[in-house]
Amino acid sequence: MSTQDAMGPVVVRDARPEDDGVVGELLVEAFITQYAKKLPEVVYTDERKRELRDVAARRKIASVKVAELAGEVVGTVALFPPGAPGSEAWLPNAADLRGLATSVKLHGKGLSRPLLDAAEDQARSWGVDAICLHVRRGAEGVARMYMNRGYVREPSGDMSLPSVFLEAYVMRLKSPA
């Protein structure tokens, strides 16, 4: 998949083993940098950083996409199929969208659009009923971005974890029966 915008041609493709290192660092940098600015109380443990960097394990169970700009990996997103280990989807036959991140130097440039287009197209090809995702409470800009794409807030999928409260959003691809 390729798209053209003000940055130049952005190519979205499946992540490959040779992308794992750069994707892992991109996730750590994007999450830590952005949350540190917007939510200074958020602390990422070494364990969480290790999880973010373990792209190889994620590729075994999820569809991991990368965005390339001028040959450089500058964004990523993962989509877990229904029932996949680690999926946080709370609806039956729903995919779980996780780990959307773009290079910090390109934040605000619309790079999430082609990544989300690719993930949503992947979900449709799987024939799922919905895409579920979670946003850290307080990350209003992130929530707004998803809502502008058609995701709706669904409190029944909220997750209260020991260190974070995650608000649930869903995009229904098929009408519930």
XYZ file of C-alpha atoms in Angstrom:
177
model
C 0.000 0.000 0.000
C 1.333 3.435 -0.873
C 0.029 6.910 -0.261
C 1.237 10.373 -1.227
C 1.005 13.348 1.076
C 2.978 16.487 1.914
C 5.878 14.390 3.252
C 6.376 12.466 0.026
C 5.445 8.894 -0.800
C 4.663 6.825 2.286
C 4.719 3.074 1.773
C 2.945 0.819 4.277
C 3.989 -2.828 4.273
C 4.201 -5.867 6.527
C 7.045 -5.694 9.039
C 9.981 -8.012 8.374
C 12.505 -9.482 10.834
C 15.075 -6.882 9.838
C 12.625 -4.152 10.963
C 12.309 -5.462 14.529
C 15.062 -3.326 16.074
C 13.997 -0.033 14.535
C 10.304 -0.706 15.213
C 11.015 -1.514 18.858
C 13.017 1.676 19.355
C 10.382 3.702 17.496
C 7.698 2.386 19.884
C 9.756 3.150 22.990
C 10.708 6.629 21.767
C 7.206 7.566 20.640
C 5.400 6.289 23.723
C 7.884 7.610 26.271
C 8.422 10.982 24.583
C 4.766 11.740 23.935
C 3.435 10.485 27.240
C 6.212 12.292 29.128
C 5.075 15.567 27.529
C 1.331 15.093 27.871
C 1.074 12.833 30.915
C 4.169 13.443 33.079
C 2.944 11.035 35.772
C 3.296 8.089 33.358
C 6.376 5.977 34.010
C 7.535 3.236 31.663
C 9.270 0.371 33.463
C 12.166 -1.561 31.992
C 9.764 -4.496 31.620
C 7.360 -2.388 29.529
C 10.241 -1.173 27.360
C 11.278 -4.808 26.804
C 7.695 -5.656 25.766
C 7.621 -2.744 23.318
C 10.956 -3.825 21.832
C 9.874 -7.484 21.399
C 8.583 -6.972 17.881
C 9.586 -10.491 16.800
C 7.164 -12.032 19.304
C 4.416 -9.615 18.226
C 4.910 -10.500 14.542
C 4.291 -14.190 15.379
C 0.736 -13.504 16.588
C -0.281 -10.181 14.998
C -0.161 -8.367 11.694
C 2.543 -5.747 12.235
C 2.701 -2.997 9.624
C 5.394 -0.389 9.091
C 5.333 2.920 7.259
C 8.386 3.857 5.226
C 9.324 7.323 4.053
C 12.311 7.572 1.698
C 13.287 4.011 2.690
C 13.251 4.738 6.437
C 10.810 3.020 8.814
C 8.934 5.927 10.438
C 5.778 4.334 11.833
C 4.152 1.117 12.950
C 0.890 -0.451 14.049
C -0.113 -3.971 15.107
C -3.438 -5.714 14.624
C -4.164 -8.864 16.625
C -6.698 -11.276 15.100
C -9.655 -12.508 17.165
C -8.538 -14.815 19.956
C -4.811 -14.143 19.515
C -2.648 -14.414 22.641
C -2.290 -10.945 24.156
C -5.359 -9.561 22.424
C -7.340 -7.127 24.566
C -10.426 -7.131 22.325
C -13.498 -7.554 24.505
C -15.992 -8.273 21.696
C -16.377 -11.612 19.914
C -14.870 -11.769 16.412
C -13.014 -8.478 16.910
C -9.453 -7.520 16.068
C -7.337 -5.631 18.592
C -5.422 -2.565 17.376
C -2.238 -1.901 19.356
C 1.061 -0.074 19.209
C 0.314 2.737 16.782
C 3.428 4.897 16.807
C 5.169 7.293 14.477
C 8.615 8.790 14.523
C 8.660 11.687 16.987
C 10.130 13.976 14.308
C 7.023 13.351 12.169
C 4.301 13.704 14.815
C 1.379 15.752 13.580
C 2.154 15.121 9.899
C -0.703 12.677 9.253
C 1.463 9.561 9.216
C -1.010 7.639 11.360
C -3.604 7.840 8.571
C -1.979 5.353 6.142
C -1.059 3.028 9.020
C -4.643 2.963 10.297
C -5.964 2.570 6.730
C -3.760 -0.518 6.329
C -4.758 -1.999 9.700
C -8.456 -1.405 9.048
C -8.146 -2.953 5.568
C -6.432 -5.974 7.167
C -9.291 -6.330 9.659
C -11.854 -6.203 6.858
C -9.934 -8.892 4.946
C -10.144 -11.102 8.047
C -13.931 -10.641 8.077
C -14.032 -9.401 11.665
C -17.067 -7.616 13.065
C -15.141 -4.832 14.807
C -11.777 -3.351 15.736
C -11.197 -2.740 19.440
C -8.508 -0.541 20.953
C -7.559 1.115 24.223
C -6.295 4.610 24.956
C -4.644 5.635 28.202
C -7.009 7.816 30.228
C -5.944 11.441 29.815
C -4.597 11.050 26.274
C -7.388 13.188 24.817
C -5.596 13.962 21.540
C -5.105 10.273 20.806
C -8.747 9.517 21.640
C -9.894 12.388 19.410
C -7.819 11.063 16.492
C -9.553 7.678 16.736
C -13.016 9.211 17.154
C -12.427 11.346 14.047
C -11.899 8.072 12.159
C -15.213 6.635 13.362
C -14.220 4.803 16.538
C -16.666 5.262 19.396
C -16.131 5.160 23.131
C -17.317 1.868 24.674
C -16.866 1.846 28.469
C -17.752 -1.861 28.689
C -14.265 -2.604 27.337
C -12.370 -0.340 29.753
C -9.409 -1.895 31.555
C -8.257 -0.873 35.011
C -4.726 -2.185 35.423
C -2.501 -1.697 38.477
C -0.562 1.146 36.858
C -2.967 2.546 34.257
C -6.617 2.970 33.310
C -7.333 2.258 29.646
C -10.447 3.595 27.949
C -11.999 1.405 25.259
C -12.982 2.395 21.729
C -14.475 0.346 18.925
C -15.070 0.643 15.204
C -17.840 -1.672 14.103
C -17.238 -3.068 10.635
C -20.458 -5.098 10.609
C -23.739 -4.427 12.349
C -24.309 -6.548 15.449
C -26.888 -9.285 14.892
